[in-house]
mmCIF file of C-alpha atoms in Angstrom:
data_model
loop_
_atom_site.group_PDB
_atom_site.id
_atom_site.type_symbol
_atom_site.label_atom_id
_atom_site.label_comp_id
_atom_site.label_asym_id
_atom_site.label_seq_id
_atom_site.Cartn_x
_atom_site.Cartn_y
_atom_site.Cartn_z
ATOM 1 C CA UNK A 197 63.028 108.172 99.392
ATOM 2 C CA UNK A 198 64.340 109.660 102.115
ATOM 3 C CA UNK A 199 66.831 113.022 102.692
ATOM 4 C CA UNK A 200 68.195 113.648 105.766
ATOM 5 C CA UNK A 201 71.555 114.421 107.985
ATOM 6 C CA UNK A 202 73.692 112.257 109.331
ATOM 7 C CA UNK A 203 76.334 111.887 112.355
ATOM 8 C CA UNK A 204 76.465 113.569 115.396
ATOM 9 C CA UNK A 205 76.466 117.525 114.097
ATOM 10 C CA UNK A 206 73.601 119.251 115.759
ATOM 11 C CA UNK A 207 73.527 121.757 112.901
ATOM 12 C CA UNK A 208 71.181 121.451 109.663
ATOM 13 C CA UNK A 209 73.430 120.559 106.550
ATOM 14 C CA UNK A 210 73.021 124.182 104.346
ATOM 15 C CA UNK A 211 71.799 124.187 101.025
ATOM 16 C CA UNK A 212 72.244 127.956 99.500
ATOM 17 C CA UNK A 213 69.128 127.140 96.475
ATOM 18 C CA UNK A 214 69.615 131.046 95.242
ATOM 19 C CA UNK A 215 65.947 131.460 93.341
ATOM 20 C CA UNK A 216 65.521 128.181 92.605
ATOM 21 C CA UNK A 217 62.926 125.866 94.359
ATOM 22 C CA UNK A 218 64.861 123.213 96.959
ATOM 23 C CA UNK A 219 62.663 120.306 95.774
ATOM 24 C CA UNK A 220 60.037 120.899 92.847
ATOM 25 C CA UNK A 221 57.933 117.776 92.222
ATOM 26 C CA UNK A 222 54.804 117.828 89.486
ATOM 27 C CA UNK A 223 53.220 114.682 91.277
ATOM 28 C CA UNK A 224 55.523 111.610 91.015
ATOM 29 C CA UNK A 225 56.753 111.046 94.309
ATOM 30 C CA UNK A 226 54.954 108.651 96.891
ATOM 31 C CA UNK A 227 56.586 107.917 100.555
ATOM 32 C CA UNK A 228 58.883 110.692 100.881
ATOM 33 C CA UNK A 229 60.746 112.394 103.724
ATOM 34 C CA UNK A 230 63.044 115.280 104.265
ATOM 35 C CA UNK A 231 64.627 115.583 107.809
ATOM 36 C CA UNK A 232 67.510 117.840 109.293
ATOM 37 C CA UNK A 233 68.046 120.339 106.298
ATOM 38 C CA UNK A 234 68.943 123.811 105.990
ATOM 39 C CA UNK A 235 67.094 125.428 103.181
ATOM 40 C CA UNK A 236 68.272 129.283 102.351
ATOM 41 C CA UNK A 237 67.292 131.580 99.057
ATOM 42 C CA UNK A 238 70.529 133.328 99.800
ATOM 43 C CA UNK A 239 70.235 135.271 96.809
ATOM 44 C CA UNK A 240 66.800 136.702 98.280
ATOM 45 C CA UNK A 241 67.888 137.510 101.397
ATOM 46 C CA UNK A 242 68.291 141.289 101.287
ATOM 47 C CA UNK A 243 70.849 141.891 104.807
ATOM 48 C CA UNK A 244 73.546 140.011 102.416
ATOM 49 C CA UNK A 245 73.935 142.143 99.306
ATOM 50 C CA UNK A 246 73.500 142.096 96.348
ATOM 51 C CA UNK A 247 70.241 140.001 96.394
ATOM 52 C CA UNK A 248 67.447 139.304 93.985
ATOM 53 C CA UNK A 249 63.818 139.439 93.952
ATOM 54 C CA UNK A 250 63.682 136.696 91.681
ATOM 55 C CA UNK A 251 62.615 133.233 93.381
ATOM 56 C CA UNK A 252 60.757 130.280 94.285
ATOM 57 C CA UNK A 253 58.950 127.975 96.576
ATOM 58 C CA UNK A 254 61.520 126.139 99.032
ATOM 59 C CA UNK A 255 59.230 123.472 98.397
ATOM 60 C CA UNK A 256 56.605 122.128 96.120
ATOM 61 C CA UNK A 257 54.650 118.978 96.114
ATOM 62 C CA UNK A 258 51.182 118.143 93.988
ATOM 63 C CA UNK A 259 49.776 115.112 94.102
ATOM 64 C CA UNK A 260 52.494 113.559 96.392
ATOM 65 C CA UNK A 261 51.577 111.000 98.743
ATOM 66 C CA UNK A 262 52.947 109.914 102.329
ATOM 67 C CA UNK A 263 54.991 113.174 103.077
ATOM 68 C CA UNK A 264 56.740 114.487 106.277
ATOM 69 C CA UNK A 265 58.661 117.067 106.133
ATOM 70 C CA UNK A 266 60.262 117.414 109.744
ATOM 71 C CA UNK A 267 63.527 119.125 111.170
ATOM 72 C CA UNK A 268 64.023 121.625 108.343
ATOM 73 C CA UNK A 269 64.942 125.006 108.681
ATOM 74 C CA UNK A 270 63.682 127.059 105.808
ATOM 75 C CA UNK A 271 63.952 130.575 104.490
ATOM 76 C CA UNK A 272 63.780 133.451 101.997
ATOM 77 C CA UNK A 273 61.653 131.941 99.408
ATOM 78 C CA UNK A 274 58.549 133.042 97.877
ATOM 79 C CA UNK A 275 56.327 130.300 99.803
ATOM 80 C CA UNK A 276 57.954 128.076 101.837
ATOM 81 C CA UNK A 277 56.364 124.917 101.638
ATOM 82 C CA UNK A 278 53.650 124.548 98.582
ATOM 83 C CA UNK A 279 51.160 121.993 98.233
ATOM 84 C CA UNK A 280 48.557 121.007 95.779
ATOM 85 C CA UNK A 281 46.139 118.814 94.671
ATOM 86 C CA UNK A 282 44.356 118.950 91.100
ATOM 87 C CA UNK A 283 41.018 117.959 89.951
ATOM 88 C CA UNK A 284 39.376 114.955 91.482
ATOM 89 C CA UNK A 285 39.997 113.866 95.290
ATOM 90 C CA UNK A 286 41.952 110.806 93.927
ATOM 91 C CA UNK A 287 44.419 113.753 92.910
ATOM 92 C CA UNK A 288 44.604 115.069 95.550
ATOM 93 C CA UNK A 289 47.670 115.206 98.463
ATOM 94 C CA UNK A 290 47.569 112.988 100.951
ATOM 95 C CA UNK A 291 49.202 111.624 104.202
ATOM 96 C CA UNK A 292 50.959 114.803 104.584
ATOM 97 C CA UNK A 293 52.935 115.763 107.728
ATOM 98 C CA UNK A 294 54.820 118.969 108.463
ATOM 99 C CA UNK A 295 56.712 118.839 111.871
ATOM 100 C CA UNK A 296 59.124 120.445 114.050
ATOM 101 C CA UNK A 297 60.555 123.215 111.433
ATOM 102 C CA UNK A 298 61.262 126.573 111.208
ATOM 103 C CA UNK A 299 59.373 128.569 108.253
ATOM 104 C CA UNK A 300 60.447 132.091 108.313
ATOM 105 C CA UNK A 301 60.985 135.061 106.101
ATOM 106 C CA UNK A 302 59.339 134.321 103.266
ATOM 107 C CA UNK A 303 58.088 137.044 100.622
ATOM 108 C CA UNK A 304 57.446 138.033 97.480
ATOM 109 C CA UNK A 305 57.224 141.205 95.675
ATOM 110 C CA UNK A 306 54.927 142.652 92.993
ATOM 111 C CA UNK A 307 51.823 141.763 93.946
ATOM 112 C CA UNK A 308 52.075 137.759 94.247
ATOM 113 C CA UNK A 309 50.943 135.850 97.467
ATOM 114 C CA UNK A 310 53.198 134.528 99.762
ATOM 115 C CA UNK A 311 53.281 132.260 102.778
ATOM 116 C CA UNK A 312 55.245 130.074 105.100
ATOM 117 C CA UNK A 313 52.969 127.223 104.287
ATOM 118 C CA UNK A 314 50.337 127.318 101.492
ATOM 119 C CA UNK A 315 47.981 123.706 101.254
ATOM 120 C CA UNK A 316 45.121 123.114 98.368
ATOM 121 C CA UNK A 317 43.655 120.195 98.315
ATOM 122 C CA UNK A 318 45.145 117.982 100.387
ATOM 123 C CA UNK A 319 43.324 115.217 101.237
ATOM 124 C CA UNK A 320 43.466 113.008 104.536
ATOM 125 C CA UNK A 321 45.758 113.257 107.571
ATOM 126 C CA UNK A 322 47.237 116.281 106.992
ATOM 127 C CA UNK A 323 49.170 117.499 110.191
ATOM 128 C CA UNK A 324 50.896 120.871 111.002
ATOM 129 C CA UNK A 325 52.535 120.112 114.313
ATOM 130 C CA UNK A 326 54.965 121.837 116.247
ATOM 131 C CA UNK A 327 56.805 124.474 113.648
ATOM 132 C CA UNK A 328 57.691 128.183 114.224
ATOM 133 C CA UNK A 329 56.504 130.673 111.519
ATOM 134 C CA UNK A 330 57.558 133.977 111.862
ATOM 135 C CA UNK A 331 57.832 136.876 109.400
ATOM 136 C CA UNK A 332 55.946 135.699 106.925
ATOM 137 C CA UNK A 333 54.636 137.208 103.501
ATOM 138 C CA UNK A 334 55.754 140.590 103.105
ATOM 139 C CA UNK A 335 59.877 142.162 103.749
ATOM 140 C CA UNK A 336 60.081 145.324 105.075
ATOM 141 C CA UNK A 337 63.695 145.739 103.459
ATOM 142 C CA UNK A 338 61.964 144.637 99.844
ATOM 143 C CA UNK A 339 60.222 147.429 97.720
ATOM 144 C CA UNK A 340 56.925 145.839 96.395
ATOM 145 C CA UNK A 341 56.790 142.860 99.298
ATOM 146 C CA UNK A 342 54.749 145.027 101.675
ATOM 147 C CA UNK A 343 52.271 143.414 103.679
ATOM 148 C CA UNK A 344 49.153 142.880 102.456
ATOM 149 C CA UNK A 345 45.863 141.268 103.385
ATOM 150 C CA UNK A 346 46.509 138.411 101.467
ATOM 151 C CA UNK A 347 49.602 136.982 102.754
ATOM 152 C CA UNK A 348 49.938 134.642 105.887
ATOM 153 C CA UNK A 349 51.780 132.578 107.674
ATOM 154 C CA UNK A 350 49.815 129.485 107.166
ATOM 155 C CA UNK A 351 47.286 129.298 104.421
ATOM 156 C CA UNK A 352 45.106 126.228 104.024
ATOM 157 C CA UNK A 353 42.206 126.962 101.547
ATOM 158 C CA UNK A 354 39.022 125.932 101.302
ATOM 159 C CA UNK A 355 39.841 122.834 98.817
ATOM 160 C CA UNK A 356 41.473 121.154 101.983
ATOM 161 C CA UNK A 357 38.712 119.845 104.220
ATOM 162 C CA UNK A 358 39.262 116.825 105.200
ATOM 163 C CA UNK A 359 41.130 115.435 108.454
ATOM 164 C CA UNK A 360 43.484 118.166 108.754
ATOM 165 C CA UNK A 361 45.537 119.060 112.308
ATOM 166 C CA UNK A 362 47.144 122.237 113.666
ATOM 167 C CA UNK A 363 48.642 122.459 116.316
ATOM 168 C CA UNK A 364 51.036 123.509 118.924
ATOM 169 C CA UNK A 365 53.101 125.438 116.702
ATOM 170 C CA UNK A 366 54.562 129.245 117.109
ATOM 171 C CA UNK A 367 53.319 131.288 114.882
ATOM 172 C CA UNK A 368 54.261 135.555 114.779
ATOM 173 C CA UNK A 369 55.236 138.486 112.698
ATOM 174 C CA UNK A 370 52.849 137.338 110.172
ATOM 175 C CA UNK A 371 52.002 139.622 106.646
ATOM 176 C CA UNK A 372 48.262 139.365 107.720
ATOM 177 C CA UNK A 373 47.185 136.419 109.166
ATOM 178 C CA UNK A 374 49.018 133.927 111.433
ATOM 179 C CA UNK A 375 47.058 130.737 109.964
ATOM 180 C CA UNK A 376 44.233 131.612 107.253
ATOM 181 C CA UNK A 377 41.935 128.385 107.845
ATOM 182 C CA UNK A 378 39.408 128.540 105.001
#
């Protein structure tokens, strides 16, 4: 499946998600891409009155398989892109590609983690490549979404160690940590 723009419009098609999650996926999808879009929490952004708190990933993918995510612009949500594995290897992520975006100003408040990009267990050519993460994990303008120690802008744990790539990307203004590499 495959979601993208279209034409000759240089600018990302907008979709205002409020709190909810852009795409949400439990582990069904298999050679997926999503190119050219606008993602915006607008109801979390806190210059544009009255916001919310109250929120999700822009993305989330477990289990999914063959994924590039390239072109997006993405922002305001609690982690901007999510993904997971769970239990065995077999369940694992895989094929995952993240290219070219822009991952910025995502937080949470009240004590949960946040990050631009958060990966467990994924599993085999996994590649962070070119992207701008800025301001990431904490909002100065948000009581409770101070920056902490545990927020970053990249986080890949400990459960993703095999044939993974970073690099050449721009990454600043970070909670903590520009990329946590476990």
């Amino acid at each position: 499946a495959i979601i993208a723009t279209y034409g000759s419009s240089t600018e990302r098609p907008l979709l205002r998600t409020g709190a909810s999650a852009a795409i949400n996926d439990a582990g069904t999808l298999r050679h997926f891409v999503v190119m050219g879009i606008h993602l915006y929490a607008h109801t979390r952004d806190p210059t544009d009155p009255p916001y919310s708190t109250a929120g999700d990933e822009g993305f989330y993918f477990r289990n999914v398989t063959n994924l590039l995510i390239e072109d997006c612009k993405i922002e305001y949500y609690t982690d901007g892109i999510t993904l997971e594995g769970f239990g065995l290897p077999e369940n694992y992520a895989k094929d995952v590609s993240i290219r070219h975006n822009v991952i910025v100003d995502s937080y949470f408040a009240g004590g949960q983690h946040s990050e631009g990009v958060f990966a467990n267990q994924v599993f085999r050519n996994f590649l962070i490549e070119d992207n701008v993460f800025d301001h990431n994990g904490y909002n100065e303008l948000v009581p409770g979404a101070e920056a902490t120690i545990f927020n970053h802008n990249m986080y890949i744990s400990t459960n993703t160690p095999y044939d993974t790539t970073v690099r050449n990307n721009i990454v600043a203004r970070a909670s903590s940590h520009g990329n946590q590499l476990r």
